[in-house]
Amino acid sequence: MYTKEGIPFYDHTLAAVEYAAKKRMLVGIATNGDDLTRDKTRALRKSGLLSMTLSLHTETKKGLDHLIKGGRMAAEEGIIPTIQVVATSQTADSLPGIAAYTVENGILISATVVQEKGVNFSAVPTGESLVPSLEQLTTAYRGLRGLKKFGLVRNNRNFLSRSDEYFPNRWKCDPEKDHFIHIGAGGTIDVCQEVRTNLTFDDISGLKDPEWRKQKEALVEECNCLYQCYFEASNPDIKGDLTTIGVALLIRNGGAGLVRKWGQFAADRVKRLEPDIDWTLSLN
Ligand code: SF4
C-alpha cells in the first residue's frame, strides 16, 4: 500500500511517528493490523510509538483473532494495544464476549456506539437506525465497567456510566470550550473530524479569535453525537483511569505476559460477578 505521493504506507507511518515522538508528542496509530510483522512492530516501537488501536471491522472470529495476533505482538514489543469495537444493534450483544476474550489476551478494549451523521467515521444512515437499543447498551457497558475496575478498558468511567443520559447519541460538545480540536488535511482547524471549518491557523490569531468562536458556535448549534473521544476529552476521569495507566505502564515496560495473566483473572472475576451477562464469544 502506498500514499498518494507513492511512498510505501508503512515507511510514511514510521517517519511520521519518529517526527512526532521527537517533538515530544505521545504518538498512537490506528490500524487494521493487516501489514504488521514482528520486525515492523519493533521498528515502530523504536521510532517512539506509544499505542496502537486495532479496529474491528469484520465481526468474525477470524477477524478478531487477526487483531488479537497483532495486539499481542504489539504488547510484547512494549506498544500499548487496544481493540476498538463499534457497537451497532446487530453487534452490541456480542460486545461482552469480545471484551472478555480481548482482555484475556492481555489487550485493552474500547467500545463506542455507531454514529449516523454520515461522514468520515460515521455510517451513512440508510433505512432503519443501526444504533443499539438502550437495553443492549446498558448491558454491554455494565460488563465493560466491571473490566474497567481492573484497568483493561480504554473508555473512561464517565462514558461507560453516562452514555444512557444521551441516548441515542444526543450529546453536544461545549462550543465555548476547546477541549479538543481536529486538524484536517490541508491544515484546517475543525471542531471535530465530522464538523469542519474552512479556517487554518493562517486565518486566525488563535483560539480566542472571534471568527473561530463564531463558526464553532454556529456549527455546534445544530449538532449532536456521542463520539467517545470527544465526550471523554470533555468529561475526563483521571482517578478512574489510574488503573488503566498502571496496566499501560506495565505493557510499556515489558510486562505483556503479566498483563495477560491479569486479564484472565479479571475476566474470570467479572464473569462471576455479572452472571446474567452473556459473556460467550458468539462470533462465527
Ligand atoms: S456535537 Fe461537537 S463533537 Fe459532536 S459531532 Fe457535533 S461538533 Fe462534533
mmCIF file of C-alpha atoms and ligand atoms in Angstrom:
data_model
loop_
_atom_site.group_PDB
_atom_site.id
_atom_site.type_symbol
_atom_site.label_atom_id
_atom_site.label_comp_id
_atom_site.label_asym_id
_atom_site.label_seq_id
_atom_site.Cartn_x
_atom_site.Cartn_y
_atom_site.Cartn_z
ATOM 1 C CA MET A 1 0.000 0.000 0.000
ATOM 2 C CA TYR A 2 1.253 3.454 -0.960
ATOM 3 C CA THR A 3 0.382 7.024 -0.080
ATOM 4 C CA LYS A 4 -0.801 9.242 -2.906
ATOM 5 C CA GLU A 5 2.777 10.562 -3.161
ATOM 6 C CA GLY A 6 3.942 6.998 -3.881
ATOM 7 C CA ILE A 7 5.642 6.384 -0.525
ATOM 8 C CA PRO A 8 5.085 2.927 0.985
ATOM 9 C CA PHE A 9 2.471 3.463 3.656
ATOM 10 C CA TYR A 10 4.491 1.765 6.348
ATOM 11 C CA ASP A 11 7.602 3.928 5.655
ATOM 12 C CA HIS A 12 5.442 7.023 5.771
ATOM 13 C CA THR A 13 3.923 5.971 9.113
ATOM 14 C CA LEU A 14 7.318 5.176 10.576
ATOM 15 C CA ALA A 15 8.682 8.598 9.574
ATOM 16 C CA ALA A 16 5.609 10.394 10.934
ATOM 17 C CA VAL A 17 5.816 8.529 14.258
ATOM 18 C CA GLU A 18 9.506 9.334 14.578
ATOM 19 C CA TYR A 19 8.971 13.002 13.781
ATOM 20 C CA ALA A 20 6.107 13.400 16.271
ATOM 21 C CA ALA A 21 7.942 11.480 19.004
ATOM 22 C CA LYS A 22 10.992 13.725 18.561
ATOM 23 C CA LYS A 23 8.646 16.677 19.115
ATOM 24 C CA ARG A 24 7.773 15.042 22.464
ATOM 25 C CA MET A 25 4.265 14.075 21.497
ATOM 26 C CA LEU A 26 2.531 10.915 22.697
ATOM 27 C CA VAL A 27 2.045 9.019 19.473
ATOM 28 C CA GLY A 28 -0.605 6.423 18.678
ATOM 29 C CA ILE A 29 -1.722 4.906 15.405
ATOM 30 C CA ALA A 30 -4.908 3.158 14.303
ATOM 31 C CA THR A 31 -4.597 0.151 12.016
ATOM 32 C CA ASN A 32 -6.498 -2.881 10.745
ATOM 33 C CA GLY A 33 -3.369 -4.895 11.567
ATOM 34 C CA ASP A 34 -3.048 -6.288 8.026
ATOM 35 C CA ASP A 35 0.519 -5.250 7.365
ATOM 36 C CA LEU A 36 2.028 -5.904 10.785
ATOM 37 C CA THR A 37 5.048 -8.121 11.195
ATOM 38 C CA ARG A 38 7.291 -8.586 14.217
ATOM 39 C CA ASP A 39 10.099 -6.522 12.623
ATOM 40 C CA LYS A 40 7.781 -3.689 11.636
ATOM 41 C CA THR A 41 6.210 -3.611 15.081
ATOM 42 C CA ARG A 42 9.621 -3.481 16.725
ATOM 43 C CA ALA A 43 10.731 -0.663 14.413
ATOM 44 C CA LEU A 44 7.573 1.306 15.279
ATOM 45 C CA ARG A 45 8.342 0.897 18.969
ATOM 46 C CA LYS A 46 11.920 2.060 18.413
ATOM 47 C CA SER A 47 10.693 5.083 16.493
ATOM 48 C CA GLY A 48 8.658 6.131 19.541
ATOM 49 C CA LEU A 49 5.195 4.630 19.043
ATOM 50 C CA LEU A 50 3.307 4.532 22.331
ATOM 51 C CA SER A 51 -0.026 2.941 21.483
ATOM 52 C CA MET A 52 -1.808 1.079 18.723
ATOM 53 C CA THR A 53 -5.557 0.913 18.153
ATOM 54 C CA LEU A 54 -6.732 -2.085 16.180
ATOM 55 C CA SER A 55 -10.196 -1.542 14.736
ATOM 56 C CA LEU A 56 -12.550 -4.490 14.480
ATOM 57 C CA HIS A 57 -14.315 -4.151 11.129
ATOM 58 C CA THR A 58 -15.336 -7.719 10.439
ATOM 59 C CA GLU A 59 -17.170 -9.145 13.406
ATOM 60 C CA THR A 60 -15.999 -12.711 12.845
ATOM 61 C CA LYS A 61 -13.818 -14.931 15.000
ATOM 62 C CA LYS A 62 -11.202 -14.877 12.230
ATOM 63 C CA GLY A 63 -11.296 -11.063 12.105
ATOM 64 C CA LEU A 64 -10.963 -10.779 15.857
ATOM 65 C CA ASP A 65 -8.150 -13.338 16.029
ATOM 66 C CA HIS A 66 -6.272 -11.382 13.362
ATOM 67 C CA LEU A 67 -6.367 -8.307 15.615
ATOM 68 C CA ILE A 68 -5.532 -10.332 18.725
ATOM 69 C CA LYS A 69 -2.406 -11.600 16.983
ATOM 70 C CA GLY A 70 -1.355 -8.042 16.100
ATOM 71 C CA GLY A 71 -2.241 -6.756 19.579
ATOM 72 C CA ARG A 72 -0.245 -9.446 21.334
ATOM 73 C CA MET A 73 2.749 -8.740 19.123
ATOM 74 C CA ALA A 74 2.474 -5.015 19.854
ATOM 75 C CA ALA A 75 2.251 -5.645 23.616
ATOM 76 C CA GLU A 76 5.284 -7.930 23.520
ATOM 77 C CA GLU A 77 7.227 -5.096 21.877
ATOM 78 C CA GLY A 78 6.072 -2.582 24.521
ATOM 79 C CA ILE A 79 3.352 -0.836 22.487
ATOM 80 C CA ILE A 80 0.028 -0.441 24.315
ATOM 81 C CA PRO A 81 -2.606 -2.227 22.196
ATOM 82 C CA THR A 82 -6.354 -1.590 22.207
ATOM 83 C CA ILE A 83 -9.025 -3.321 20.176
ATOM 84 C CA GLN A 84 -11.717 -0.819 19.222
ATOM 85 C CA VAL A 85 -15.263 -2.044 18.630
ATOM 86 C CA VAL A 86 -18.157 -0.012 17.266
ATOM 87 C CA ALA A 87 -21.432 -1.322 18.686
ATOM 88 C CA THR A 88 -24.478 -1.486 16.428
ATOM 89 C CA SER A 89 -27.903 -3.008 17.040
ATOM 90 C CA GLN A 90 -26.570 -6.167 15.363
ATOM 91 C CA THR A 91 -23.297 -6.417 17.284
ATOM 92 C CA ALA A 92 -23.869 -4.900 20.739
ATOM 93 C CA ASP A 93 -24.922 -8.240 22.256
ATOM 94 C CA SER A 94 -21.538 -9.753 21.274
ATOM 95 C CA LEU A 95 -19.600 -6.972 22.970
ATOM 96 C CA PRO A 96 -19.160 -8.573 26.432
ATOM 97 C CA GLY A 97 -17.829 -11.790 24.842
ATOM 98 C CA ILE A 98 -15.431 -9.840 22.599
ATOM 99 C CA ALA A 99 -14.286 -7.741 25.564
ATOM 100 C CA ALA A 100 -13.587 -10.759 27.781
ATOM 101 C CA TYR A 101 -11.666 -12.563 25.011
ATOM 102 C CA THR A 102 -9.638 -9.425 24.284
ATOM 103 C CA VAL A 103 -8.554 -8.774 27.868
ATOM 104 C CA GLU A 104 -7.791 -12.476 28.401
ATOM 105 C CA ASN A 105 -5.176 -11.945 25.679
ATOM 106 C CA GLY A 106 -3.631 -9.006 27.533
ATOM 107 C CA ILE A 107 -5.096 -6.374 25.187
ATOM 108 C CA LEU A 108 -7.196 -3.379 26.197
ATOM 109 C CA ILE A 109 -10.708 -2.983 24.850
ATOM 110 C CA SER A 110 -12.523 0.160 23.833
ATOM 111 C CA ALA A 111 -16.102 0.382 22.623
ATOM 112 C CA THR A 112 -18.247 3.082 21.179
ATOM 113 C CA VAL A 113 -21.666 3.390 19.600
ATOM 114 C CA VAL A 114 -22.206 3.711 15.875
ATOM 115 C CA GLN A 115 -22.772 7.343 14.842
ATOM 116 C CA GLU A 116 -25.079 8.157 11.988
ATOM 117 C CA LYS A 117 -24.030 11.596 10.882
ATOM 118 C CA GLY A 118 -22.998 10.170 7.539
ATOM 119 C CA VAL A 119 -19.488 11.491 7.016
ATOM 120 C CA ASN A 120 -15.944 10.343 7.804
ATOM 121 C CA PHE A 121 -16.073 7.890 10.718
ATOM 122 C CA SER A 122 -19.879 7.654 10.757
ATOM 123 C CA ALA A 123 -22.147 5.234 8.976
ATOM 124 C CA VAL A 124 -24.422 6.784 6.387
ATOM 125 C CA PRO A 125 -27.947 6.286 7.701
ATOM 126 C CA THR A 126 -29.934 4.131 5.303
ATOM 127 C CA GLY A 127 -33.363 2.985 6.381
ATOM 128 C CA GLU A 128 -33.548 1.632 9.908
ATOM 129 C CA SER A 129 -31.204 3.040 12.541
ATOM 130 C CA LEU A 130 -28.216 0.877 13.486
ATOM 131 C CA VAL A 131 -27.922 2.438 16.957
ATOM 132 C CA PRO A 132 -28.253 -0.317 19.599
ATOM 133 C CA SER A 133 -31.240 -0.230 21.953
ATOM 134 C CA LEU A 134 -30.826 1.346 25.360
ATOM 135 C CA GLU A 135 -31.095 -2.088 26.943
ATOM 136 C CA GLN A 136 -28.335 -3.507 24.735
ATOM 137 C CA LEU A 137 -26.075 -0.584 25.586
ATOM 138 C CA THR A 138 -26.784 -0.661 29.296
ATOM 139 C CA THR A 139 -25.895 -4.355 29.498
ATOM 140 C CA ALA A 140 -22.739 -4.060 27.362
ATOM 141 C CA TYR A 141 -21.445 -1.057 29.291
ATOM 142 C CA ARG A 142 -22.191 -2.744 32.627
ATOM 143 C CA GLY A 143 -19.864 -5.543 31.546
ATOM 144 C CA LEU A 144 -17.202 -3.052 30.480
ATOM 145 C CA ARG A 145 -17.485 -1.167 33.777
ATOM 146 C CA GLY A 146 -16.615 -4.425 35.558
ATOM 147 C CA LEU A 147 -13.484 -4.869 33.421
ATOM 148 C CA LYS A 148 -12.611 -1.176 33.785
ATOM 149 C CA LYS A 149 -12.051 -1.723 37.519
ATOM 150 C CA PHE A 150 -9.102 -3.911 36.518
ATOM 151 C CA GLY A 151 -7.747 -1.228 34.185
ATOM 152 C CA LEU A 152 -8.396 -3.180 30.997
ATOM 153 C CA VAL A 153 -10.832 -0.819 29.295
ATOM 154 C CA ARG A 154 -9.722 2.331 27.464
ATOM 155 C CA ASN A 155 -13.096 4.112 27.781
ATOM 156 C CA ASN A 156 -13.347 6.261 30.842
ATOM 157 C CA ARG A 157 -15.948 5.639 33.559
ATOM 158 C CA ASN A 158 -17.927 8.736 32.630
ATOM 159 C CA PHE A 159 -18.511 7.398 29.148
ATOM 160 C CA LEU A 160 -19.416 3.928 30.394
ATOM 161 C CA SER A 161 -21.831 5.140 33.044
ATOM 162 C CA ARG A 162 -23.364 8.250 31.455
ATOM 163 C CA SER A 163 -23.959 7.223 27.853
ATOM 164 C CA ASP A 164 -27.597 6.386 28.594
ATOM 165 C CA GLU A 165 -28.221 10.039 29.565
ATOM 166 C CA TYR A 166 -27.537 10.957 25.947
ATOM 167 C CA PHE A 167 -29.278 8.056 24.269
ATOM 168 C CA PRO A 168 -29.480 7.922 21.273
ATOM 169 C CA ASN A 169 -26.334 9.931 20.524
ATOM 170 C CA ARG A 170 -27.740 13.227 21.770
ATOM 171 C CA TRP A 171 -24.676 14.708 23.458
ATOM 172 C CA LYS A 172 -23.397 18.110 22.387
ATOM 173 C CA CYS A 173 -19.891 19.464 22.894
ATOM 174 C CA ASP A 174 -19.494 22.856 24.548
ATOM 175 C CA PRO A 175 -18.938 25.470 21.812
ATOM 176 C CA GLU A 176 -17.320 27.851 24.289
ATOM 177 C CA LYS A 177 -14.564 25.422 25.235
ATOM 178 C CA ASP A 178 -11.772 23.869 23.204
ATOM 179 C CA HIS A 179 -11.252 20.554 24.957
ATOM 180 C CA PHE A 180 -10.238 19.220 21.589
ATOM 181 C CA ILE A 181 -9.729 20.451 18.069
ATOM 182 C CA HIS A 182 -9.178 18.480 14.914
ATOM 183 C CA ILE A 183 -6.523 19.452 12.392
ATOM 184 C CA GLY A 184 -7.736 18.355 8.988
ATOM 185 C CA ALA A 185 -5.948 17.675 5.720
ATOM 186 C CA GLY A 186 -4.570 20.987 4.419
ATOM 187 C CA GLY A 187 -4.259 22.327 7.961
ATOM 188 C CA THR A 188 -7.899 23.264 8.559
ATOM 189 C CA ILE A 189 -8.902 23.764 12.171
ATOM 190 C CA ASP A 190 -12.059 21.751 12.709
ATOM 191 C CA VAL A 191 -14.499 21.465 15.589
ATOM 192 C CA CYS A 192 -14.146 17.699 15.280
ATOM 193 C CA GLN A 193 -13.395 15.283 12.468
ATOM 194 C CA GLU A 194 -17.021 15.359 11.386
ATOM 195 C CA VAL A 195 -17.653 19.086 11.638
ATOM 196 C CA ARG A 196 -15.158 21.113 9.677
ATOM 197 C CA THR A 197 -14.395 24.766 9.051
ATOM 198 C CA ASN A 198 -12.552 26.469 6.224
ATOM 199 C CA LEU A 199 -10.143 28.167 8.660
ATOM 200 C CA THR A 200 -6.439 27.478 9.018
ATOM 201 C CA PHE A 201 -4.015 28.886 11.594
ATOM 202 C CA ASP A 202 -3.063 31.484 8.960
ATOM 203 C CA ASP A 203 -6.629 32.842 9.062
ATOM 204 C CA ILE A 204 -6.985 33.373 12.795
ATOM 205 C CA SER A 205 -4.881 34.783 15.597
ATOM 206 C CA GLY A 206 -5.580 31.836 17.913
ATOM 207 C CA LEU A 207 -8.480 30.017 19.511
ATOM 208 C CA LYS A 208 -9.819 33.261 21.011
ATOM 209 C CA ASP A 209 -10.221 34.719 17.541
ATOM 210 C CA PRO A 210 -13.870 35.857 17.057
ATOM 211 C CA GLU A 211 -14.109 34.178 13.644
ATOM 212 C CA TRP A 212 -13.222 30.761 15.076
ATOM 213 C CA ARG A 213 -15.614 31.261 18.013
ATOM 214 C CA LYS A 214 -18.418 32.354 15.717
ATOM 215 C CA GLN A 215 -18.022 29.463 13.295
ATOM 216 C CA LYS A 216 -17.765 26.941 16.104
ATOM 217 C CA GLU A 217 -20.881 28.190 17.860
ATOM 218 C CA ALA A 218 -22.931 28.128 14.654
ATOM 219 C CA LEU A 219 -21.754 24.633 13.719
ATOM 220 C CA VAL A 220 -22.367 23.087 17.160
ATOM 221 C CA GLU A 221 -25.803 24.723 17.432
ATOM 222 C CA GLU A 222 -27.390 22.201 15.074
ATOM 223 C CA CYS A 223 -25.247 19.270 16.119
ATOM 224 C CA ASN A 224 -25.207 16.286 18.420
ATOM 225 C CA CYS A 225 -23.381 12.979 18.668
ATOM 226 C CA LEU A 226 -21.771 10.671 21.183
ATOM 227 C CA TYR A 227 -18.264 10.396 19.843
ATOM 228 C CA GLN A 228 -16.315 8.648 22.558
ATOM 229 C CA CYS A 229 -13.043 10.554 22.205
ATOM 230 C CA TYR A 230 -14.726 13.973 22.219
ATOM 231 C CA PHE A 231 -17.054 13.088 25.072
ATOM 232 C CA GLU A 232 -14.134 11.788 27.133
ATOM 233 C CA ALA A 233 -11.973 14.826 26.375
ATOM 234 C CA SER A 234 -14.815 16.957 27.752
ATOM 235 C CA ASN A 235 -15.504 14.627 30.693
ATOM 236 C CA PRO A 236 -12.146 13.321 31.916
ATOM 237 C CA ASP A 237 -11.829 10.957 34.863
ATOM 238 C CA ILE A 238 -8.174 10.806 35.868
ATOM 239 C CA LYS A 239 -8.873 8.907 39.091
ATOM 240 C CA GLY A 240 -10.864 6.216 37.277
ATOM 241 C CA ASP A 241 -8.122 5.895 34.675
ATOM 242 C CA LEU A 242 -5.281 5.315 37.148
ATOM 243 C CA THR A 243 -5.571 1.521 36.956
ATOM 244 C CA THR A 244 -5.607 1.687 33.161
ATOM 245 C CA ILE A 245 -2.491 3.857 33.259
ATOM 246 C CA GLY A 246 -0.893 1.209 35.518
ATOM 247 C CA VAL A 247 -1.714 -1.557 33.016
ATOM 248 C CA ALA A 248 -0.370 0.587 30.160
ATOM 249 C CA LEU A 249 2.877 1.246 32.022
ATOM 250 C CA LEU A 250 3.280 -2.454 32.703
ATOM 251 C CA ILE A 251 2.977 -3.249 28.989
ATOM 252 C CA ARG A 252 5.324 -0.402 28.169
ATOM 253 C CA ASN A 253 7.958 -1.847 30.486
ATOM 254 C CA GLY A 254 7.990 -5.433 29.300
ATOM 255 C CA GLY A 255 5.091 -6.805 31.348
ATOM 256 C CA ALA A 256 2.891 -8.094 28.496
ATOM 257 C CA GLY A 257 2.856 -11.606 29.969
ATOM 258 C CA LEU A 258 1.790 -10.319 33.382
ATOM 259 C CA VAL A 259 -0.986 -8.239 31.833
ATOM 260 C CA ARG A 260 -2.249 -11.335 30.015
ATOM 261 C CA LYS A 261 -2.499 -13.195 33.323
ATOM 262 C CA TRP A 262 -4.139 -10.160 34.923
ATOM 263 C CA GLY A 263 -6.657 -10.044 32.069
ATOM 264 C CA GLN A 264 -7.533 -13.714 32.549
ATOM 265 C CA PHE A 265 -8.006 -13.183 36.273
ATOM 266 C CA ALA A 266 -10.120 -10.072 35.686
ATOM 267 C CA ALA A 267 -12.361 -11.677 33.066
ATOM 268 C CA ASP A 268 -12.943 -14.648 35.327
ATOM 269 C CA ARG A 269 -13.871 -12.396 38.274
ATOM 270 C CA VAL A 270 -16.184 -10.153 36.301
ATOM 271 C CA LYS A 271 -17.976 -13.098 34.695
ATOM 272 C CA ARG A 272 -18.708 -14.425 38.176
ATOM 273 C CA LEU A 273 -19.860 -11.033 39.432
ATOM 274 C CA GLU A 274 -22.120 -10.437 36.404
ATOM 275 C CA PRO A 275 -23.553 -13.895 35.669
ATOM 276 C CA ASP A 276 -26.628 -12.555 33.857
ATOM 277 C CA ILE A 277 -24.484 -11.004 31.105
ATOM 278 C CA ASP A 278 -23.833 -13.294 28.128
ATOM 279 C CA TRP A 279 -20.025 -13.496 28.058
ATOM 280 C CA THR A 280 -19.768 -16.155 25.374
ATOM 281 C CA LEU A 281 -17.754 -15.293 22.307
ATOM 282 C CA SER A 282 -20.576 -15.734 19.829
ATOM 283 C CA LEU A 283 -18.735 -14.746 16.629
ATOM 284 C CA ASN A 284 -18.680 -17.198 13.706
HETATM 285 S S1 SF4 B 1 -21.542 17.720 18.959
HETATM 286 FE FE1 SF4 B 1 -19.447 18.504 18.813
HETATM 287 S S2 SF4 B 1 -18.120 16.671 18.830
HETATM 288 FE FE2 SF4 B 1 -20.225 16.020 18.331
HETATM 289 S S3 SF4 B 1 -20.284 15.939 16.077
HETATM 290 FE FE3 SF4 B 1 -21.077 17.955 16.759
HETATM 291 S S4 SF4 B 1 -19.292 19.303 16.738
HETATM 292 FE FE4 SF4 B 1 -18.520 17.206 16.662
#
